[in-house]
Coordinates of N, CA and C in Angstrom, one line a residue:
Chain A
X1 N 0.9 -1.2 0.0 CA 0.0 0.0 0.0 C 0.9 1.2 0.0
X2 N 0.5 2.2 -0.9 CA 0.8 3.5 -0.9 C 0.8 4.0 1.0
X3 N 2.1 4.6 1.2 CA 2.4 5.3 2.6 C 3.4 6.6 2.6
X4 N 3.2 7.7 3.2 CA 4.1 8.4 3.7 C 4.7 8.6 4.6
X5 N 5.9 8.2 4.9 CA 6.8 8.6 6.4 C 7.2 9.8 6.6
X6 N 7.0 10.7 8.0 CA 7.8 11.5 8.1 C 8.5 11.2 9.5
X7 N 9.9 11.2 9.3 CA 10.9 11.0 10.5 C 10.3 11.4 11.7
X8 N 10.1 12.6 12.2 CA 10.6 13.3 13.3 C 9.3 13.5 13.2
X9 N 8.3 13.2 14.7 CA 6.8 13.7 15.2 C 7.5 15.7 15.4
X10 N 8.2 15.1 16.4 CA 8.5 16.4 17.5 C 10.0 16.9 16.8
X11 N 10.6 18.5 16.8 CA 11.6 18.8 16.3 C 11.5 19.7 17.1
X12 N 12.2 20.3 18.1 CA 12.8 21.7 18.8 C 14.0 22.1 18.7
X13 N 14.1 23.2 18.0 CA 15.1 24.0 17.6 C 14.8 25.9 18.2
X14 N 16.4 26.0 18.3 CA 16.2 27.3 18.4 C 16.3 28.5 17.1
X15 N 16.1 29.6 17.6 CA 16.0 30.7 16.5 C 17.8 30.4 15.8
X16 N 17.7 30.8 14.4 CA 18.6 30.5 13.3 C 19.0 29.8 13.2
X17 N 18.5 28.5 13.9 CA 19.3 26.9 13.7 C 18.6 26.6 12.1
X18 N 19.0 25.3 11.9 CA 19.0 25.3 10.5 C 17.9 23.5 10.9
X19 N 16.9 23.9 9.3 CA 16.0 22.9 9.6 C 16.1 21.6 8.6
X20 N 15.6 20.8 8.7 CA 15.5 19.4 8.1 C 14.5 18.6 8.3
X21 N 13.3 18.5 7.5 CA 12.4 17.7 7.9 C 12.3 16.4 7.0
X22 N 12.3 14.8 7.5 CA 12.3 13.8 6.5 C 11.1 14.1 5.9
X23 N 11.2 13.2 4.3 CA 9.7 12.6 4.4 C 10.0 11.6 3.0
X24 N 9.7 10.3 3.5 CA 9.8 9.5 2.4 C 8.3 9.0 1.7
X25 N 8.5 8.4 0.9 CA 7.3 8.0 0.2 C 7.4 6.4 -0.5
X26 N 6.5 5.9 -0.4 CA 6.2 4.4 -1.0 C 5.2 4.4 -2.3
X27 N 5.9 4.7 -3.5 CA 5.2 4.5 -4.4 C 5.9 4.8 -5.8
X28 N 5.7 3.6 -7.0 CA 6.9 3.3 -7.9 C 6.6 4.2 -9.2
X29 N 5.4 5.1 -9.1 CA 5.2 5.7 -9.9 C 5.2 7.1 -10.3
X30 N 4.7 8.1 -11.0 CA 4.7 9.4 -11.2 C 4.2 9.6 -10.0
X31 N 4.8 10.5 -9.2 CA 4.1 11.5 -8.0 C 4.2 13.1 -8.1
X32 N 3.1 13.8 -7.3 CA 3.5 14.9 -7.1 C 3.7 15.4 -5.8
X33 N 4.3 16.3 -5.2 CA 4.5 16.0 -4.0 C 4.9 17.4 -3.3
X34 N 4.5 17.9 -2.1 CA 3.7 18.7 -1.6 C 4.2 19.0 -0.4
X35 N 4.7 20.3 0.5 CA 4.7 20.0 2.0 C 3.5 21.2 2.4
X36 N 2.7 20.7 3.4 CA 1.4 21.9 3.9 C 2.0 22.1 5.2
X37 N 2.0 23.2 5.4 CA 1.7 23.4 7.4 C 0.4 24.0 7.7
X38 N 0.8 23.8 9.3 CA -1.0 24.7 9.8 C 0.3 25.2 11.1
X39 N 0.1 26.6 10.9 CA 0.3 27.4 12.0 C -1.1 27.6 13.2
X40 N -0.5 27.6 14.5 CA -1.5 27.3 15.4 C -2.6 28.3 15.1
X41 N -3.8 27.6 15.3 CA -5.0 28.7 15.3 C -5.5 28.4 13.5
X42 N -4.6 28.2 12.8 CA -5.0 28.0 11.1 C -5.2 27.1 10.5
X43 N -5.7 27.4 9.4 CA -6.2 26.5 7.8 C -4.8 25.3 7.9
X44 N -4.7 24.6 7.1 CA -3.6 23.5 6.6 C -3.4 24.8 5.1
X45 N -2.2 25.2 4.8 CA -1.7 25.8 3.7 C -0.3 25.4 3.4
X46 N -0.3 25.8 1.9 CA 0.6 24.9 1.1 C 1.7 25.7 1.4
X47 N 2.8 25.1 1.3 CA 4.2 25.6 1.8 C 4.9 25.7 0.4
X48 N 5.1 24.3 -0.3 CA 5.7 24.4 -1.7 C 5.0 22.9 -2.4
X49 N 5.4 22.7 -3.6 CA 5.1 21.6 -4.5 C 6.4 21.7 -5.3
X50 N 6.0 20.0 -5.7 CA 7.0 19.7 -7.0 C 5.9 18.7 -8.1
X51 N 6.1 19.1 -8.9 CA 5.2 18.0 -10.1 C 6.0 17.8 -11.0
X52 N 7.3 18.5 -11.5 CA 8.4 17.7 -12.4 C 9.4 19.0 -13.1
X53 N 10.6 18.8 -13.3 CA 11.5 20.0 -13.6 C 12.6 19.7 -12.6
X54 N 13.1 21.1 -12.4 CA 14.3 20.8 -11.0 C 13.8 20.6 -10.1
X55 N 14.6 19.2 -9.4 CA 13.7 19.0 -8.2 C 14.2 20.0 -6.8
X56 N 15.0 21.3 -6.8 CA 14.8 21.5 -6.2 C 13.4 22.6 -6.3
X57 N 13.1 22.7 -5.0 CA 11.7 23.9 -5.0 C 11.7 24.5 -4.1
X58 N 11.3 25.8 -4.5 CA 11.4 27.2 -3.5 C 10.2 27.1 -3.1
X59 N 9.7 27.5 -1.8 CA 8.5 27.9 -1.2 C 8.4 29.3 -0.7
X60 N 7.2 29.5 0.0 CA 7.1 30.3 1.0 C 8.0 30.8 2.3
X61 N 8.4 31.8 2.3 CA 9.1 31.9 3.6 C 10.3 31.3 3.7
X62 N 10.9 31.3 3.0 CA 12.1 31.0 2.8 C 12.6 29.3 3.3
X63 N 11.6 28.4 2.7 CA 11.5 26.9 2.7 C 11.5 26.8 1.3
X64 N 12.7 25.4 1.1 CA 13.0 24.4 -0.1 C 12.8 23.4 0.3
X65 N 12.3 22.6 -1.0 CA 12.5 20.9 -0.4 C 13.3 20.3 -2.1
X66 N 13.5 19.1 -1.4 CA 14.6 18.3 -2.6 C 14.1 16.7 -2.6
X67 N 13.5 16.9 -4.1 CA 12.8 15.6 -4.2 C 14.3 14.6 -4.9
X68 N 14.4 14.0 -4.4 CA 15.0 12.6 -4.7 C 14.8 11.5 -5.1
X69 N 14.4 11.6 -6.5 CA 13.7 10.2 -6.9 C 14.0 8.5 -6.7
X70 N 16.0 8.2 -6.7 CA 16.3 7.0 -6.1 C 16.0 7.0 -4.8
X71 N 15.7 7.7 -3.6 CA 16.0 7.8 -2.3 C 14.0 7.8 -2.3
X72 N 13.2 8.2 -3.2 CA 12.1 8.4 -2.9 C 11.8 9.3 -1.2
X73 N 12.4 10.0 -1.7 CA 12.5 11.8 -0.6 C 12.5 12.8 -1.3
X74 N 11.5 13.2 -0.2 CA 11.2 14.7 -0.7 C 11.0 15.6 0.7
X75 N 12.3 16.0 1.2 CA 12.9 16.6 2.5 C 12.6 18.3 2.4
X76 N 12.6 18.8 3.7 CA 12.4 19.7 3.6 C 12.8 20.6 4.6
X77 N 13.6 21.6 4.0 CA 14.5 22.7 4.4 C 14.5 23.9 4.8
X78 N 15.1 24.5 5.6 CA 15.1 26.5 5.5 C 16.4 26.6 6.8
X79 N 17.4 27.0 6.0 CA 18.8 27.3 6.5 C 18.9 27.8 8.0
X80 N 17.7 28.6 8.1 CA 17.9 29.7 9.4 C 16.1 30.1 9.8
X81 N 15.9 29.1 11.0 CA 14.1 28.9 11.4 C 14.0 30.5 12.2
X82 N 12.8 30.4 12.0 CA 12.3 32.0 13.4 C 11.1 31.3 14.1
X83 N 11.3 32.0 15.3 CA 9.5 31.9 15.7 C 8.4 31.6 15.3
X84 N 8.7 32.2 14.5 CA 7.1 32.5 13.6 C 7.2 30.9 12.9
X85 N 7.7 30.3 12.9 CA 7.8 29.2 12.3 C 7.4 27.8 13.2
X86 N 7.1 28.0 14.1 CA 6.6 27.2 14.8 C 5.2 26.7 14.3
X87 N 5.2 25.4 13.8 CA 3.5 24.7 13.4 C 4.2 23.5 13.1
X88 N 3.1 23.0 12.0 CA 2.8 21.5 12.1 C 3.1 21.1 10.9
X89 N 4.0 20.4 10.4 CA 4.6 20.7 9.2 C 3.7 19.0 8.3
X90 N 3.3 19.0 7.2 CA 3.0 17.6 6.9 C 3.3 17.4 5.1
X91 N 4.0 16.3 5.0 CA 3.9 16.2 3.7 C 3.4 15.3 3.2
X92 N 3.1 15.3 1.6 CA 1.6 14.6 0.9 C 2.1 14.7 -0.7
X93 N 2.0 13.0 -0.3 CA 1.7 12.8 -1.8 C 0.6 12.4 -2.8
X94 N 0.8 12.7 -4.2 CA -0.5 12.9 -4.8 C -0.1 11.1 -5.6
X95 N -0.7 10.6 -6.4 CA -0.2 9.3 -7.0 C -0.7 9.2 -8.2
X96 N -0.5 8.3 -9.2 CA -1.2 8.3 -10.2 C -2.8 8.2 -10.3
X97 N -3.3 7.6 -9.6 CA -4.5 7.6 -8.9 C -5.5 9.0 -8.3
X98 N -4.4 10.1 -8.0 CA -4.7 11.2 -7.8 C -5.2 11.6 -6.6
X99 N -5.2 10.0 -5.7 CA -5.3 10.3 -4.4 C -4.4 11.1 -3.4
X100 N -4.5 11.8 -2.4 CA -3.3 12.8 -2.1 C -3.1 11.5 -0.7
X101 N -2.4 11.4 -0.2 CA -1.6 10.8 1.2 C -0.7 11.5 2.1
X102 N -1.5 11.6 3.2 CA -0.5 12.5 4.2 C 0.1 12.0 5.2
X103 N 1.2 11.9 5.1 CA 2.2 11.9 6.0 C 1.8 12.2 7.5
X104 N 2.1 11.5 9.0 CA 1.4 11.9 10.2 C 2.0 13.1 10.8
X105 N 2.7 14.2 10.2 CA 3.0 15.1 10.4 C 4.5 15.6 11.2
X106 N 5.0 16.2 11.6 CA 6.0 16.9 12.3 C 5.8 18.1 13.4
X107 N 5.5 18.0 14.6 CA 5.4 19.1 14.9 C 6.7 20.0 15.3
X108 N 6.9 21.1 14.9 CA 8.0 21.9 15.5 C 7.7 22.8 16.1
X109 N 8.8 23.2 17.0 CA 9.0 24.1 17.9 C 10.2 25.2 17.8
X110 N 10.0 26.3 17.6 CA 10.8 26.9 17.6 C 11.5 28.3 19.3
X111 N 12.6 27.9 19.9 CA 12.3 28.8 21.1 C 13.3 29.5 20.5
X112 N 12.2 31.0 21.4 CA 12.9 32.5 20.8 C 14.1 32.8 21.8
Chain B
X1 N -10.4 36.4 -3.0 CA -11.8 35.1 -2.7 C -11.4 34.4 -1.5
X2 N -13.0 34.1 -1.6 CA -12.8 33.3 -0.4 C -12.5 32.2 -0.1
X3 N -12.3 32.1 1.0 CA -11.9 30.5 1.0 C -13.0 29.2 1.2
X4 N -12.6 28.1 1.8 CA -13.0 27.2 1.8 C -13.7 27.2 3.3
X5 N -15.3 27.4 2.9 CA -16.3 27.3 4.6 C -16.4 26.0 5.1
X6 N -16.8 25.5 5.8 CA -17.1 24.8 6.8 C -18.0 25.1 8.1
X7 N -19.1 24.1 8.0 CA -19.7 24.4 9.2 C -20.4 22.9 9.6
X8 N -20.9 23.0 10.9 CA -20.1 23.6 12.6 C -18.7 23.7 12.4
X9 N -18.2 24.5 13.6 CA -16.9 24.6 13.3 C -16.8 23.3 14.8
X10 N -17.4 23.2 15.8 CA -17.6 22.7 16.5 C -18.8 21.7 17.1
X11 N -18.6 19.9 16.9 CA -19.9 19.2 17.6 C -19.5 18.5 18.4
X12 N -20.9 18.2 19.8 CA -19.9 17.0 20.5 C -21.4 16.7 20.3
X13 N -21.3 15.2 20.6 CA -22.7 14.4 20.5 C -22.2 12.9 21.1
X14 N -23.5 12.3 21.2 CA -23.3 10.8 22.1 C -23.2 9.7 21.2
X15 N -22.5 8.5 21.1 CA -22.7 7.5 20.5 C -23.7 7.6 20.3
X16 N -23.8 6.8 18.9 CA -25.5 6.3 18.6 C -25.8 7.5 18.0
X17 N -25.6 8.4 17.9 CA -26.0 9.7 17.4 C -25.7 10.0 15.5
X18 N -26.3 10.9 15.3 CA -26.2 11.3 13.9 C -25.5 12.3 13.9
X19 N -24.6 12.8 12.7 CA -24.2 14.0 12.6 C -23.9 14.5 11.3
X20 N -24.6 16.0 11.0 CA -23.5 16.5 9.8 C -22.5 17.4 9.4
X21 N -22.0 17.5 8.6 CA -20.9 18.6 8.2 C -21.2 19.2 7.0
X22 N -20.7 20.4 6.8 CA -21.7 21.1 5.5 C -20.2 21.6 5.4
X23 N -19.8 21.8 3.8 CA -18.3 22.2 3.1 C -19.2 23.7 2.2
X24 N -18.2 24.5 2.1 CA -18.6 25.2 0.8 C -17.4 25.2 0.4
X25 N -17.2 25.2 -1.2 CA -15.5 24.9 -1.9 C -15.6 26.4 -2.3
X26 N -14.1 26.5 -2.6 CA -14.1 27.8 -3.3 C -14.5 28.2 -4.9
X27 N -15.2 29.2 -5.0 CA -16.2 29.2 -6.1 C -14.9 28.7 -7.4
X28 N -15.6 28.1 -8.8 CA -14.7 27.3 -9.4 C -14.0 26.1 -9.4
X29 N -13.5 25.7 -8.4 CA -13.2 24.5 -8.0 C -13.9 23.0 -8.0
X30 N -13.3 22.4 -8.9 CA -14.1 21.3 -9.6 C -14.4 19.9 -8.0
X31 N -13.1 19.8 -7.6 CA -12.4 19.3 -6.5 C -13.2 19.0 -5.3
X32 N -13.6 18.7 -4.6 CA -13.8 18.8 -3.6 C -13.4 17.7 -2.7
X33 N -12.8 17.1 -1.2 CA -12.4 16.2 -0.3 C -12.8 16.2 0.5
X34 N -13.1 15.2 1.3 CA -13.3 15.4 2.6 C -12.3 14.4 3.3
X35 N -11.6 15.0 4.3 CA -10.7 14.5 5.3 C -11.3 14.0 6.5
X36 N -10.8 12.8 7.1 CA -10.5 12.4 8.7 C -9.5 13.2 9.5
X37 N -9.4 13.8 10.2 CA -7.9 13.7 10.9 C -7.9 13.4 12.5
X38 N -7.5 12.4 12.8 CA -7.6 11.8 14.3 C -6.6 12.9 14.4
X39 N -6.4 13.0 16.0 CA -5.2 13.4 16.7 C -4.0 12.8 16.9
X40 N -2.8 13.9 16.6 CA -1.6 13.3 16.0 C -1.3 12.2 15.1
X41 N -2.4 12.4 14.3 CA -2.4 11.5 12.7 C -2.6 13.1 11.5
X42 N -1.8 12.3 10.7 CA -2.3 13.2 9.2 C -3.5 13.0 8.8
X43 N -3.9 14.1 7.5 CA -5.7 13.7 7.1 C -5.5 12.4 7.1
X44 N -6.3 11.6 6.5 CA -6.9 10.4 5.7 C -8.2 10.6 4.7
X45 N -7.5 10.7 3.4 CA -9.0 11.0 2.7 C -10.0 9.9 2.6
X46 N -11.4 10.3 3.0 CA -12.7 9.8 3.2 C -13.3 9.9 1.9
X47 N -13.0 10.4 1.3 CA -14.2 10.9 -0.8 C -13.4 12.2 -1.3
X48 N -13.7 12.0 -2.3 CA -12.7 12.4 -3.2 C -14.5 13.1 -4.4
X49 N -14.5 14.2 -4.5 CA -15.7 14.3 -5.5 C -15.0 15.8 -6.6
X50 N -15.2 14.9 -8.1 CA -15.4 15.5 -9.2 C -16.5 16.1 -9.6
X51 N -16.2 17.5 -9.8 CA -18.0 18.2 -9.8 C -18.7 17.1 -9.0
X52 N -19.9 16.8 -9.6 CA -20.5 15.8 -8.3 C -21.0 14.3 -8.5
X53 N -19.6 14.1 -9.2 CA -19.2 12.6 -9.2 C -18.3 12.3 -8.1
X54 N -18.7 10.8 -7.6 CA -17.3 10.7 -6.8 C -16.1 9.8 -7.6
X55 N -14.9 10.4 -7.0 CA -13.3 9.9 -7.9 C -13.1 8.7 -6.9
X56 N -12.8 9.0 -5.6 CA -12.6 8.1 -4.8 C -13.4 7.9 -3.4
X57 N -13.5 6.5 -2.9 CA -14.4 6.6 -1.9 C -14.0 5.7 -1.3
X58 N -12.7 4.7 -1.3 CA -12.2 3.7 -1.4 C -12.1 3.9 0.7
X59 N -11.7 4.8 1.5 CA -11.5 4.6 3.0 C -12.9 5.2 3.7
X60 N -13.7 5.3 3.0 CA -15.2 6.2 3.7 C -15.7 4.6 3.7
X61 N -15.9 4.5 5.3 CA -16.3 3.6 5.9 C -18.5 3.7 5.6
X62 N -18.6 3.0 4.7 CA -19.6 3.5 3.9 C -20.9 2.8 5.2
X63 N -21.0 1.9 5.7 CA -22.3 1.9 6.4 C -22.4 2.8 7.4
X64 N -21.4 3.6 8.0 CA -22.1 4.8 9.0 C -21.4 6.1 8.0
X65 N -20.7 6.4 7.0 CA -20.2 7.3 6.7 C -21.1 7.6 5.4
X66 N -22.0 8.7 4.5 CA -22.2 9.0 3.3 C -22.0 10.4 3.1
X67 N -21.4 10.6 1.9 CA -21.3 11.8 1.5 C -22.2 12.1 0.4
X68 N -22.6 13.6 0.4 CA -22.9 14.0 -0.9 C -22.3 15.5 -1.9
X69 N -22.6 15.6 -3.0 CA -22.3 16.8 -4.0 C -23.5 17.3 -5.1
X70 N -24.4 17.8 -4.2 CA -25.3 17.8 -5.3 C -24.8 19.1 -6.0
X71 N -25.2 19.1 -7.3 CA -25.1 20.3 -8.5 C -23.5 20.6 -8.2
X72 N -22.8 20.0 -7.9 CA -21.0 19.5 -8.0 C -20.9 20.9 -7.6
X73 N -21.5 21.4 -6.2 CA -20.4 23.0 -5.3 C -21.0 22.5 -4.2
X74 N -21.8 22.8 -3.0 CA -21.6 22.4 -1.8 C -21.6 20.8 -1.3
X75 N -21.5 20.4 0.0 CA -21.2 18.8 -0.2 C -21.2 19.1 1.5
X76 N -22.2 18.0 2.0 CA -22.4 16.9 3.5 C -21.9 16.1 3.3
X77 N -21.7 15.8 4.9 CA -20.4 14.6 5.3 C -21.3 14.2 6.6
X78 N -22.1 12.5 6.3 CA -23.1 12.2 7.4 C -22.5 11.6 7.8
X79 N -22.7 11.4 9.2 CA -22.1 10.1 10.2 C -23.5 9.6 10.7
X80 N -23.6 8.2 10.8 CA -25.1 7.9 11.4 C -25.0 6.0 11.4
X81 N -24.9 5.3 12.6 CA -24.2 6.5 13.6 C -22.8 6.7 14.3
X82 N -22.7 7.8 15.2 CA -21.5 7.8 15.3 C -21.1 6.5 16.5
X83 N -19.7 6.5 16.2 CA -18.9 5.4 17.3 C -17.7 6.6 17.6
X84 N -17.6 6.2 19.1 CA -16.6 6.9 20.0 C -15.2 7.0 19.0
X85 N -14.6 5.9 17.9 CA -13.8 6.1 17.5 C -13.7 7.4 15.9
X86 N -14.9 7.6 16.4 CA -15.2 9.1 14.9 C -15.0 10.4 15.5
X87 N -14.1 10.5 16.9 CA -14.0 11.7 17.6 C -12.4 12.1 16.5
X88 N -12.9 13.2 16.0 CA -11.7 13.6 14.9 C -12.4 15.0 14.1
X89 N -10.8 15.7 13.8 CA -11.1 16.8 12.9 C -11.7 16.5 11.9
X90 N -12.9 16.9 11.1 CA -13.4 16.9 9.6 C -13.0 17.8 8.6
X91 N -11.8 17.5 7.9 CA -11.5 18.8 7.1 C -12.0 18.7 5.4
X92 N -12.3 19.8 4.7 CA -13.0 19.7 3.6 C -11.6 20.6 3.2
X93 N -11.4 20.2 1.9 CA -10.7 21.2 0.9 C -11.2 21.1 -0.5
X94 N -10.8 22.1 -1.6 CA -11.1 21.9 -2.7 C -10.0 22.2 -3.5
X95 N -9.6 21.9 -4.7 CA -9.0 22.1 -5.7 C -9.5 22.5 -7.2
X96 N -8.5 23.3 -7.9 CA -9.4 23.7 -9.3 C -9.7 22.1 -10.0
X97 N -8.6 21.1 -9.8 CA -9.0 20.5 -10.7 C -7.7 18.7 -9.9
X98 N -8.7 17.8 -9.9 CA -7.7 16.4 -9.2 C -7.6 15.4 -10.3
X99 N -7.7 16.2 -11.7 CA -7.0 15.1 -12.5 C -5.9 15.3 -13.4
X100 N -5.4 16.3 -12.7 CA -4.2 17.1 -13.9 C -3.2 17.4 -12.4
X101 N -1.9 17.2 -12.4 CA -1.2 17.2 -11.8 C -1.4 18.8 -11.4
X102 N -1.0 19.9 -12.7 CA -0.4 20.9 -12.1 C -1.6 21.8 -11.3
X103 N -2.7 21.3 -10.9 CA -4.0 22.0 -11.0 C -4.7 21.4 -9.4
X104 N -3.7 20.3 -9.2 CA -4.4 20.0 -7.7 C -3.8 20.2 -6.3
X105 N -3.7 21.8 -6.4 CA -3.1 21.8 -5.1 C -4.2 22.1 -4.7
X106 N -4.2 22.1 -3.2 CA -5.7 22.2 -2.5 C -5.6 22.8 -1.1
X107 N -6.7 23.7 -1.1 CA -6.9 24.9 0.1 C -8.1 23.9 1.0
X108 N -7.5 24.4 1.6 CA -8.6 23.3 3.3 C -9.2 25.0 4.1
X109 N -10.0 23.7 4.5 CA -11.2 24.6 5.6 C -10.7 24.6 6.8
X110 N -11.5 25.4 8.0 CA -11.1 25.3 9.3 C -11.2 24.4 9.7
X111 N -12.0 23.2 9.0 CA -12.3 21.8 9.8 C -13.3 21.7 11.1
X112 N -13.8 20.4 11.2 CA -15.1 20.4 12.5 C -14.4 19.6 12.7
X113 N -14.5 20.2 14.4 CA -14.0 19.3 15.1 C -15.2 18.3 16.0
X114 N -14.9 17.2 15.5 CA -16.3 16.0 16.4 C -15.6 15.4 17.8
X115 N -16.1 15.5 18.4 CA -16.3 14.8 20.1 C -17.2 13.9 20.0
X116 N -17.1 12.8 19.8 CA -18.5 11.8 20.2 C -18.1 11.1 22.0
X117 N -19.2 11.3 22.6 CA -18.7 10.9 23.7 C -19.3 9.2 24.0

């Protein structure tokens, strides 16, 4: 069965530490692939996507992620975290099927 | 524009009980989902509806769970009835379009949150 891993439930870091969130995927076919957060109090909103080109991709807020097709990863980055970055990070893939799959999320912490 | 409504934003109710959830998608949006989300779990899509066909329906636990989409824009999400294990966020999102890659990214609602006690 189609599944998404993400490493780390819990991640606490301080201000301008540098971030890394896993997230692998189980599935042998075209994917597209997605990371959402929900900042506390909020909607689930899209952070960044990849659907094909360079796999790296720029987001919002100064987050990239790097799809890896032999590794089936699609990890996700931002050199130097803030505050304000504290939520719930989740990544999701879409499949040929078109069904989306979410990953059980990440929660981070960032202390000021 | 606006986004993606949902209402209640808030139910608690007793085993045995009925309940529903009402989505409004954002105007355009062919797409429409409805999500599970337990606590400290990711969604789990429940239905999957094209205008107001359904795409997938493959984890909607269909003897207490039905969905509907009539005239493919607003869409109910019935529980009937509930079991203690249906205490979970209900999130609805929509997208312009879930059969073209570059076209399904998808905006979510505030979600209902259910308490069955």
């Amino acid at each position: 069965a189609q599944s998404v891993s993400q490493h780390n439930h819990h991640v606490i870091l301080s201000e301008a530490a540098s971030l890394e969130l896993g997230c692998n995927y189980s599935y042998g076919g075209t994917v597209n692939l997605f990371w959402y957060v929900q900042y506390p109090g909020q909607h689930l909103q899209l952070l960044l996507k990849y659907f094909s080109g360079d796999p790296l991709v720029k987001g919002i807020k100064g987050f990239e992620a790097e799809f890896i097709k032999s590794k089936f990863s699609f990890n996700l980055r931002k050199p130097s975290v803030q505050w304000s970055d504290t939520a719930e990070y989740f990544c999701a893939v879409s499949t040929g099927g078109f069904k989306t799959i979410f990953g059980a999320g990440t929660r981070l912490f960032v202390k000021a | 524009e606006a986004g993606v409504a949902q209402s209640p934003r808030y139910k608690i109710i007793e085993k045995r009980q009925s309940v529903a959830f009402w989505c409004n998608p954002i105007s355009g949006h062919a797409t429409l989902y409805w999500y599970q989300q337990i606590l400290g779990q990711g969604p789990k899509l429940l239905i999957q509806f094209q205008n107001n066909g359904v795409v997938d329906d493959s984890q909607l636990p269909k003897d207490r769970f039905s969905a509907e989409r009539l005239k493919g824009v607003d869409s109910t999400l019935k529980i009937q009835p509930a079991k203690l294990e249906d205490s979970a966020v209900y999130l609805c999102a929509s997208s312009l379009a879930g059969l073209a890659g570059g076209l399904n990214e998808q905006f979510f609602g505030p979600g209902t949150r259910l308490t069955v006690l």
